[in-house]
CSV table of C-alpha atoms in Angstrom, one decimal:
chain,number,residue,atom,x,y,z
A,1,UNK,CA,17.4,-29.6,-6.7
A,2,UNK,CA,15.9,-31.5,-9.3
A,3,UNK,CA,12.6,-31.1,-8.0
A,4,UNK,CA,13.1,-27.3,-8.1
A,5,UNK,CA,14.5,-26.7,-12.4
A,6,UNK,CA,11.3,-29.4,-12.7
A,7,UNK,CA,8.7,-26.8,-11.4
A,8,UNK,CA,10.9,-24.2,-13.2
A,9,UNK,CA,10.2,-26.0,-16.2
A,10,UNK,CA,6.6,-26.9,-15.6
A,11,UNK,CA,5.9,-22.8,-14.6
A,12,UNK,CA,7.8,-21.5,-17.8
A,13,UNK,CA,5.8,-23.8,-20.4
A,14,UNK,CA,2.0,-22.1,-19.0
A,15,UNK,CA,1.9,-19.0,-20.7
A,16,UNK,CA,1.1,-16.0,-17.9
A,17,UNK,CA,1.3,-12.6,-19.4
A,18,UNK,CA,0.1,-10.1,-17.2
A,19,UNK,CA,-3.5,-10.1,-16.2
A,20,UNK,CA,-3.4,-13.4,-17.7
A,21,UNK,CA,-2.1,-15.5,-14.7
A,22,UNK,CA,-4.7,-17.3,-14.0
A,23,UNK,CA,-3.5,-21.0,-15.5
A,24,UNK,CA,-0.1,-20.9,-14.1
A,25,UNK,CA,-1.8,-19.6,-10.5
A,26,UNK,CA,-3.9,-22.5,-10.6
A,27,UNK,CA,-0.5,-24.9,-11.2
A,28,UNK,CA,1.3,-23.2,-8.5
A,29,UNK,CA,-1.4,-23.5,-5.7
A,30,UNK,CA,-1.9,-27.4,-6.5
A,31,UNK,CA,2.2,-27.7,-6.2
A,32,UNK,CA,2.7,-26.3,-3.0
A,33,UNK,CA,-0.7,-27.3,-1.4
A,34,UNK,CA,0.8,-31.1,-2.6
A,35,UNK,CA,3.2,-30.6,-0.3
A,36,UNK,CA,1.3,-30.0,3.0
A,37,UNK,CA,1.5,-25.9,2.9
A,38,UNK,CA,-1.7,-24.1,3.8
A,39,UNK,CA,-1.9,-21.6,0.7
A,40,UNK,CA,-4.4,-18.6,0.5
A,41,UNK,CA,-5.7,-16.8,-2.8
A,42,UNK,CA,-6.7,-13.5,-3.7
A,43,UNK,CA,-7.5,-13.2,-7.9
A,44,UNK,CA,-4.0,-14.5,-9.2
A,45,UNK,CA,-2.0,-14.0,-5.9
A,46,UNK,CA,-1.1,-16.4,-3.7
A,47,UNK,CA,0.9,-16.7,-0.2
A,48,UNK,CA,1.7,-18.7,2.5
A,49,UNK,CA,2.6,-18.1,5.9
A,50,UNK,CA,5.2,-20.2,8.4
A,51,UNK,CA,3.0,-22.5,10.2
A,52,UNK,CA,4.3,-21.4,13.2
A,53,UNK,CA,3.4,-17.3,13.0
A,54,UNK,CA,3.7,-15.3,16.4
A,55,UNK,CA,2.8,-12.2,15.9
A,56,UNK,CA,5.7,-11.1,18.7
A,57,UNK,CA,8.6,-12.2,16.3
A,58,UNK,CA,9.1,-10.0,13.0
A,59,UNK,CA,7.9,-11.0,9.5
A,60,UNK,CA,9.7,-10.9,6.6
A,61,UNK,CA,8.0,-11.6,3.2
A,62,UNK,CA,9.4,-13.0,0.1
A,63,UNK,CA,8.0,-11.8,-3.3
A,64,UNK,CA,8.5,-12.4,-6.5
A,65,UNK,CA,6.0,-11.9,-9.5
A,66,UNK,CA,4.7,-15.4,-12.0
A,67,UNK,CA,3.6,-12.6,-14.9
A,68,UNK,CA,5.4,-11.8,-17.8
A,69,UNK,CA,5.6,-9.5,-20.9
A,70,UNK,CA,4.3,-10.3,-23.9
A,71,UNK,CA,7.3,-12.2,-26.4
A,72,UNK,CA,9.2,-9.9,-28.4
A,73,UNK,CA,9.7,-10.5,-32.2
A,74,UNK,CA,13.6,-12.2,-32.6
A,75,UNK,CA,12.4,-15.4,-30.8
A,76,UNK,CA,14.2,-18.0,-32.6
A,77,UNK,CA,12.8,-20.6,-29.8
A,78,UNK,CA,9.5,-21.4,-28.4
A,79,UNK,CA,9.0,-19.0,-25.6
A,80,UNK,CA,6.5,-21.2,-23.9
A,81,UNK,CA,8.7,-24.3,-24.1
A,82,UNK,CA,11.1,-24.8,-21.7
A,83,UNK,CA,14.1,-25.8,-23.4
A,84,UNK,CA,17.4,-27.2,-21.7
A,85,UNK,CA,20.5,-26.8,-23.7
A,86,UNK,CA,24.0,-26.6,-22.4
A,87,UNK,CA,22.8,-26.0,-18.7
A,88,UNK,CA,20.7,-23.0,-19.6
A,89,UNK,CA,16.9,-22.9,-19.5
A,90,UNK,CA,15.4,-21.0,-22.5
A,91,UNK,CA,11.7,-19.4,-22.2
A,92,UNK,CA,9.7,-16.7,-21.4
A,93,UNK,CA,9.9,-15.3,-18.1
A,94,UNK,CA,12.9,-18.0,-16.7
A,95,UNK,CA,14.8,-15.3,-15.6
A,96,UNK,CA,12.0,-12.3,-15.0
A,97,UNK,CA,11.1,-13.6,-12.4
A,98,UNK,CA,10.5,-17.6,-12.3
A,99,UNK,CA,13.6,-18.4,-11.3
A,100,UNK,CA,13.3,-16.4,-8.0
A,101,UNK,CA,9.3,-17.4,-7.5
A,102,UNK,CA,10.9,-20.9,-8.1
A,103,UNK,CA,14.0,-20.4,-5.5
A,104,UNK,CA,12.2,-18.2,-2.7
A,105,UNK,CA,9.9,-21.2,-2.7
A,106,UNK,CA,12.2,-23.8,-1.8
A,107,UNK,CA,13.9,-21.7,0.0
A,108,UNK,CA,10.6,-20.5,2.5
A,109,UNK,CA,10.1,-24.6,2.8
A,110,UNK,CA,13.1,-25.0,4.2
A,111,UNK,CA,13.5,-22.3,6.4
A,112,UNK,CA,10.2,-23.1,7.9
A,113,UNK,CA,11.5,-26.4,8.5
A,114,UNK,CA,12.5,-25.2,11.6
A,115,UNK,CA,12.7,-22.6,14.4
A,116,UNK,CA,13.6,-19.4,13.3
A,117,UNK,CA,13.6,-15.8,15.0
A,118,UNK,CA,11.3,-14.4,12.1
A,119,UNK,CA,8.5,-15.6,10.4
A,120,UNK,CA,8.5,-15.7,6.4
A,121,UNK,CA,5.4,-15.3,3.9
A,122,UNK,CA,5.7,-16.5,0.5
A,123,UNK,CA,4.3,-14.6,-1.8
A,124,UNK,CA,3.9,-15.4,-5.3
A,125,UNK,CA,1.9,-12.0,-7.0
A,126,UNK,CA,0.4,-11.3,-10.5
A,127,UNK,CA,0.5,-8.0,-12.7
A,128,UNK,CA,4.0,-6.9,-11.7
A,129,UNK,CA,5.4,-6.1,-15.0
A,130,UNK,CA,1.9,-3.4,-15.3
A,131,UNK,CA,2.0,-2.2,-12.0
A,132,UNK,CA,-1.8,-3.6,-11.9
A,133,UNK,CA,-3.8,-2.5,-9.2
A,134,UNK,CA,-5.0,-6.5,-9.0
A,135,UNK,CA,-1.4,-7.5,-8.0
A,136,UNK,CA,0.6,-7.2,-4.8
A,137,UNK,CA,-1.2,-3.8,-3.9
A,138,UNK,CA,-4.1,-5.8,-3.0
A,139,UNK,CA,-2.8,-8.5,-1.1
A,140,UNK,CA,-0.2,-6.2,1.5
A,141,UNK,CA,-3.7,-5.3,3.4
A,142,UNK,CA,-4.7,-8.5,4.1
A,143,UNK,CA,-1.0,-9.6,5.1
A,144,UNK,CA,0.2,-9.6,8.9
A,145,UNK,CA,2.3,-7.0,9.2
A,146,UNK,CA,5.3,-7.1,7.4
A,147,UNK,CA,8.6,-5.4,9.1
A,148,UNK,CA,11.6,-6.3,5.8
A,149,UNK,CA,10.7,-7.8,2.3
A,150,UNK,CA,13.3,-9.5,-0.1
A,151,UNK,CA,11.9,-9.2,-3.7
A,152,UNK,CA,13.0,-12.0,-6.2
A,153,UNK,CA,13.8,-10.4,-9.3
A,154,UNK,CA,17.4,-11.0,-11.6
A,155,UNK,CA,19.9,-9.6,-9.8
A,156,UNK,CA,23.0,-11.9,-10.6
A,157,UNK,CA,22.2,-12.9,-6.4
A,158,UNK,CA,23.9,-9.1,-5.0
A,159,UNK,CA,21.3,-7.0,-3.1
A,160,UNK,CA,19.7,-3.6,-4.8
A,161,UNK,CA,19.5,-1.6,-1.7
A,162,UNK,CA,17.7,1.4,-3.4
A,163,UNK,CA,15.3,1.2,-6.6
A,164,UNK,CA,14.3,4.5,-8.9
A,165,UNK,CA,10.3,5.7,-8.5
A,166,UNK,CA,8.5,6.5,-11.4
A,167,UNK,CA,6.2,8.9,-12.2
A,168,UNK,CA,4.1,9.4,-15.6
A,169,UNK,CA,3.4,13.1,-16.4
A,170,UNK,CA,0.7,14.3,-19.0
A,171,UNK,CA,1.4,18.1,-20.4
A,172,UNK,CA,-1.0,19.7,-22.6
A,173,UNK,CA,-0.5,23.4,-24.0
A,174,UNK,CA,-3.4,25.0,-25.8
A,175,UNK,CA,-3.2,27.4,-28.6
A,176,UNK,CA,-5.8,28.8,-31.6
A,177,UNK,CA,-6.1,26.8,-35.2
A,178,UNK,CA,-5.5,29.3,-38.1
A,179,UNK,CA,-4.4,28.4,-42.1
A,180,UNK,CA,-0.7,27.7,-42.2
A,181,UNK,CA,0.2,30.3,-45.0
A,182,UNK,CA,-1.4,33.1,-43.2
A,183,UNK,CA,-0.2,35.6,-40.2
A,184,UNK,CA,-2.9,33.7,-37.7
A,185,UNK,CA,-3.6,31.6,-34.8
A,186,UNK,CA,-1.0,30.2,-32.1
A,187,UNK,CA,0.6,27.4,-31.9
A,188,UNK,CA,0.3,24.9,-29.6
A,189,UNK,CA,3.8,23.0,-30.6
A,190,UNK,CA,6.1,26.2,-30.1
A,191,UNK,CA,4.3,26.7,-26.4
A,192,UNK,CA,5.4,23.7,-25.3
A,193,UNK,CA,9.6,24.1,-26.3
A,194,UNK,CA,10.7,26.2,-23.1
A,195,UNK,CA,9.2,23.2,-21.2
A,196,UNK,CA,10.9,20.7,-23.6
A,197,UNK,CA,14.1,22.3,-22.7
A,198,UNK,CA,13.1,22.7,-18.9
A,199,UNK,CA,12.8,19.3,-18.7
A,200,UNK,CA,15.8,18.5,-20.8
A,201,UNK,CA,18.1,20.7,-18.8
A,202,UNK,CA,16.6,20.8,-15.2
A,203,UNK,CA,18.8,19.4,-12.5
A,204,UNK,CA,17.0,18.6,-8.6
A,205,UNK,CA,19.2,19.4,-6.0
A,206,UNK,CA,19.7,16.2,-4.1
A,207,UNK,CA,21.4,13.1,-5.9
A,208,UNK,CA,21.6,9.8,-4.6
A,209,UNK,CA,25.0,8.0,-4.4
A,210,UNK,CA,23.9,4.7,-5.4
A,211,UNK,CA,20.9,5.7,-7.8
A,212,UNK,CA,21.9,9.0,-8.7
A,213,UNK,CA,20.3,12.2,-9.7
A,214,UNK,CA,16.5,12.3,-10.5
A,215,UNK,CA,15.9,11.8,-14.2
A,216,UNK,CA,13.2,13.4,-16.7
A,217,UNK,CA,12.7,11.9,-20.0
A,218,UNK,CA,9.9,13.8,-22.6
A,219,UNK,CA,9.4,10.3,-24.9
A,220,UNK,CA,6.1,11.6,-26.4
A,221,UNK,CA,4.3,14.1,-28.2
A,222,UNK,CA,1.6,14.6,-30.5
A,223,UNK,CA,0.2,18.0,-31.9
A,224,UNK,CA,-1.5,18.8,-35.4
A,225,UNK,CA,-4.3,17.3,-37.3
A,226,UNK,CA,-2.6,18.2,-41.2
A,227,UNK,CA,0.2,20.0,-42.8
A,228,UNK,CA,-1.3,23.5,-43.6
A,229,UNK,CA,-3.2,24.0,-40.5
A,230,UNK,CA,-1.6,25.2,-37.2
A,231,UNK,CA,-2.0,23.2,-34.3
A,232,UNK,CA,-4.5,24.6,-31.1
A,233,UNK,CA,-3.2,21.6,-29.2
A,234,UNK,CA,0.3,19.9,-28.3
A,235,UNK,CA,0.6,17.0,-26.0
A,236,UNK,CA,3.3,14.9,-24.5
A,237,UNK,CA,4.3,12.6,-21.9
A,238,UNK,CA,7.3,12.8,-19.4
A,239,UNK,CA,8.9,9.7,-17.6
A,240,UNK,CA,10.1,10.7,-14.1
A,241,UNK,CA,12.3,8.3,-12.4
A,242,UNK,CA,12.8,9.7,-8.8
A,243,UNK,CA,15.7,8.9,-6.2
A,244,UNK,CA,14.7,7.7,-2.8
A,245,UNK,CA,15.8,11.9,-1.6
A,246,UNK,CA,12.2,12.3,-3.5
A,247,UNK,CA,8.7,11.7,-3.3
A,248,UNK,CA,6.6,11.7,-6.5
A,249,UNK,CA,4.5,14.3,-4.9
A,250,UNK,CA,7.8,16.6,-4.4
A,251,UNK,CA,9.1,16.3,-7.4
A,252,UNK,CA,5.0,16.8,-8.6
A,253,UNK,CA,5.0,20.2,-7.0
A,254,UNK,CA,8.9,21.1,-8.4
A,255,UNK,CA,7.9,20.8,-12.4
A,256,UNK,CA,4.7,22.0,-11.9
A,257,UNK,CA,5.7,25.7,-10.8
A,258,UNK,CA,8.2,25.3,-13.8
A,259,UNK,CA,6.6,25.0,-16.6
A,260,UNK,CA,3.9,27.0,-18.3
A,261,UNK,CA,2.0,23.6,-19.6
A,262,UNK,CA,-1.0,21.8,-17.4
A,263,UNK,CA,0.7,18.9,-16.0
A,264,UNK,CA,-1.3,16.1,-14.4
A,265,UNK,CA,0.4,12.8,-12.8
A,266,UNK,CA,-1.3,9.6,-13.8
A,267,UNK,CA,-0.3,8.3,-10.5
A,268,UNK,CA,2.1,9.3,-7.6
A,269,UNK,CA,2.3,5.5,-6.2
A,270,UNK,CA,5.6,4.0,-7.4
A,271,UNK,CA,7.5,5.9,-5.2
A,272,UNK,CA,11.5,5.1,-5.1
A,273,UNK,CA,12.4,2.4,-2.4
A,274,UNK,CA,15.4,2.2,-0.1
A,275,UNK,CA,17.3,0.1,3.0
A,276,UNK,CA,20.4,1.3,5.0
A,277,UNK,CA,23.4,-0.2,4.6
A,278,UNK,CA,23.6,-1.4,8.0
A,279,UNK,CA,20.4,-3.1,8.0
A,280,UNK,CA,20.6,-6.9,9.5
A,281,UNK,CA,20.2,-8.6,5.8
A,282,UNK,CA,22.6,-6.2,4.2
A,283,UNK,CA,25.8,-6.9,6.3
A,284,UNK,CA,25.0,-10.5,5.7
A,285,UNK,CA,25.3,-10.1,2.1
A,286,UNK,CA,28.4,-8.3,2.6
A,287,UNK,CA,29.6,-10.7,4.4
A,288,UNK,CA,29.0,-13.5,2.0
A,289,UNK,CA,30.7,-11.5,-1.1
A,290,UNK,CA,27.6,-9.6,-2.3
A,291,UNK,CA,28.0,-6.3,-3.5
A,292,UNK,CA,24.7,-3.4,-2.9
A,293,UNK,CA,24.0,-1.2,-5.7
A,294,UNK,CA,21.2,0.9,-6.9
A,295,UNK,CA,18.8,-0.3,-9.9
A,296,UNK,CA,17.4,1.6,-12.3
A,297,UNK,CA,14.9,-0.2,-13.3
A,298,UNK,CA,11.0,-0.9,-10.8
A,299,UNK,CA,9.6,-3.7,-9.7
A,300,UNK,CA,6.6,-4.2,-6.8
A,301,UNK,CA,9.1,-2.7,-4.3
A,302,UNK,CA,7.8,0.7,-5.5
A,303,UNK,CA,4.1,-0.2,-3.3
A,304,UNK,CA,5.7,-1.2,-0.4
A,305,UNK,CA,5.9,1.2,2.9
A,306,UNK,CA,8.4,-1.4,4.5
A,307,UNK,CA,12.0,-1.8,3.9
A,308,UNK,CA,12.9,-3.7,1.1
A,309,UNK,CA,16.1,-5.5,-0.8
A,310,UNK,CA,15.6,-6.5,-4.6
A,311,UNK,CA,17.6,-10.1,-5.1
A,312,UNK,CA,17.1,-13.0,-7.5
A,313,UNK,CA,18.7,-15.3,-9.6
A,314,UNK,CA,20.0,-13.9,-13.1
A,315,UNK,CA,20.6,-11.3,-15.0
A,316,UNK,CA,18.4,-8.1,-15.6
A,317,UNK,CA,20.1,-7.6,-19.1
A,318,UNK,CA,18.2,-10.9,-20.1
A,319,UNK,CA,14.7,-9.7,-19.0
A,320,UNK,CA,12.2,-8.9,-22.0
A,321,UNK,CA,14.7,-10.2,-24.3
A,322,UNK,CA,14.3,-12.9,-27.5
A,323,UNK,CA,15.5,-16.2,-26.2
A,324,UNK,CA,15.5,-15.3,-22.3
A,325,UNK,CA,17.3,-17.9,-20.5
A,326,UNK,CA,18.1,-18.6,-16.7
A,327,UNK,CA,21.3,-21.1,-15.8
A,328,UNK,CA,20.8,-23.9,-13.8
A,329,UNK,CA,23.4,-23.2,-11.7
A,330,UNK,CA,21.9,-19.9,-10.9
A,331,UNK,CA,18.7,-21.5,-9.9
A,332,UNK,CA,21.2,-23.8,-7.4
A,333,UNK,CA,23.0,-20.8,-6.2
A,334,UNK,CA,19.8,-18.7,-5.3
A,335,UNK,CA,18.6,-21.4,-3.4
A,336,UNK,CA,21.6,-21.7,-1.4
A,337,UNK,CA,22.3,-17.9,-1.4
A,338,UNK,CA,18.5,-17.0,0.3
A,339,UNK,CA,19.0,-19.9,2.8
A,340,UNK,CA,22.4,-18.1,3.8
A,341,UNK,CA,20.8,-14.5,3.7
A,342,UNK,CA,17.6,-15.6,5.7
A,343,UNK,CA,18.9,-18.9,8.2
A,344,UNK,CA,18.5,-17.6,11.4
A,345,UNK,CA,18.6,-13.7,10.3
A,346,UNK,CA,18.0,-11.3,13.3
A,347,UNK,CA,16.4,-8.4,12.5
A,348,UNK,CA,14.0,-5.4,14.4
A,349,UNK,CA,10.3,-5.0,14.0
A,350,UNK,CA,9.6,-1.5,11.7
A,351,UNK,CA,7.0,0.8,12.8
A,352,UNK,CA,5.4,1.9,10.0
């Protein structure tokens, strides 16, 4: 265990915001290939596979991300110094997501220490907290093919067993310019309310019992060029976070016979992610005290066409916080908690 909170340590001081990686990458393939494990690369990603692959047993991969957000003002310690104080570990991405890159890693060396009825791949991937198209989207090709995937991120150890989609909507109404204190043009601000209170007020059909119903947030807008001119053009942004009763393209098609405004998705990719309750991993969390539940929030589960449980050491609340901190005993815990969830776990090949 020591060996493990030192490599904690040694990954939290090397800053690695997003699509800056590269440093910290570097330190993490000289670790594990120090050890004996075979690693590959692609940009800031890397993975390994059990040295024992057969492509007859099933795979399952274990991800977790080594980027981070920028720090946010309030630090009162070093975010790129990882300080021990009263059995916490303070810094920068210790509990979004080292801890779990950290504990899936000692945990895939020891389950590959031995037989087991599954292969693993370890999977350490950059850009998660963008959604960059450099990150895990463009290692899953070159990957054998991948039948159940436990994603590290701070879960407080219980499984997320469905995760929220997003989609990013761009709305534009047009109207005509005219001089404020005259009788003329159109405006483009007052075109857009009936939407605003479409989207406000709209509810889809089918709601999820563990993430709920789908949820449509209008956080921008921008119209008008100066106080006595009327505006010929209002614009604004709507945050769609879909249930897995959804695809982005659905819900695409929904809004856009709604509203009068052009809508245009920046992407329809993060779609919302979900595993059945009876699946082989899930009863064996249940079984060891875990509790499923449906998160809110998205991680690289969103780009994956397998089924997938979101699991890590800590606490979400933490993440993108001044002063983030992961406990050492929650470090110790995950470590024991994956080798419980994954030692000897049966489970049946997906067909994609």
């Amino acid at each position: 265990m020591t060996e493990a909170i030192s490599l904690l340590k040694s990954l939290i001081s090397i800053p690695s915001i997003s699509c800056e990686e590269d440093t910290l990458t570097d330190f993490l393939q000289n670790y594990i290939e120090s050890t004996g494990i075979l690693v590959n690369r692609k940009g800031n990603n890397i993975w390994c596979i059990s040295p024992d692959y057969s492509a007859d047993k099933p795979t399952i991969l274990l991800n977790s991300h080594v980027d981070t957000v920028k720090p946010v003002n309030g630090w009162k310690k070093h975010p790129f110094t990882a300080k021990e104080e009263e059995g916490k570990i303070y810094g920068l991405g210790s509990n979004d997501a080292t801890a779990s890159v950290v504990s899936l890693l000692f945990a895939f060396k020891k389950l590959t220490g031995k037989s087991q009825p599954c292969n693993f791949i370890y999977l350490a991937s950059c850009e998660e907290e963008i959604s960059g198209k450099g990150g895990i989207e463009s290692v899953l090709p070159l990957l054998p093919h991948i039948d159940f995937g436990v994603i590290g991120e701070p879960t407080g150890m219980h499984p997320a067993i469905s995760e929220k989609g997003l989609m990013v909507l761009d709305g534009v109404a047009y109207g005509k310019s005219g001089h404020a204190a005259r009788d003329e043009g159109e405006n483009a601000i007052y075109k857009i309310m009936d939407d605003l209170h479409w989207f406000k007020t709209y509810c889809f059909d089918k709601i999820s019992p563990l993430l709920g119903a789908v949820k449509m947030s209008v956080t921008q807008i921008n119209a008008g060029t100066q106080h006595n001119v009327i505006p010929d053009k209002c614009t604004f942004v709507v945050d769609v976070r879909s249930n897995e009763f959804y695809t982005n393209e659905e819900l695409f098609e929904i809004i856009r016979n709604n509203v009068k405004s052009e809508i245009t998705a920046r992407s329809f990719r993060l779609n919302s992610s979900h595993v059945e309750e009876n699946h082989a991993f899930v009863k064996r969390a249940k079984k060891l005290g875990r509790i499923p539940f449906g998160s809110p929030t998205l991680s690289d589960q969103a780009l994956m066409s397998f089924p997938s449980v979101k699991i890590g050491p800590g606490d979400s609340t933490r993440s993108h916080t001044a002063d983030e901190y992961i406990e050492i005993k929650e470090v110790e815990e995950g470590i024991g908690l994956y080798l419980q969830l994954l030692d000897d776990l049966q489970i049946e090949k997906f067909a994609k």
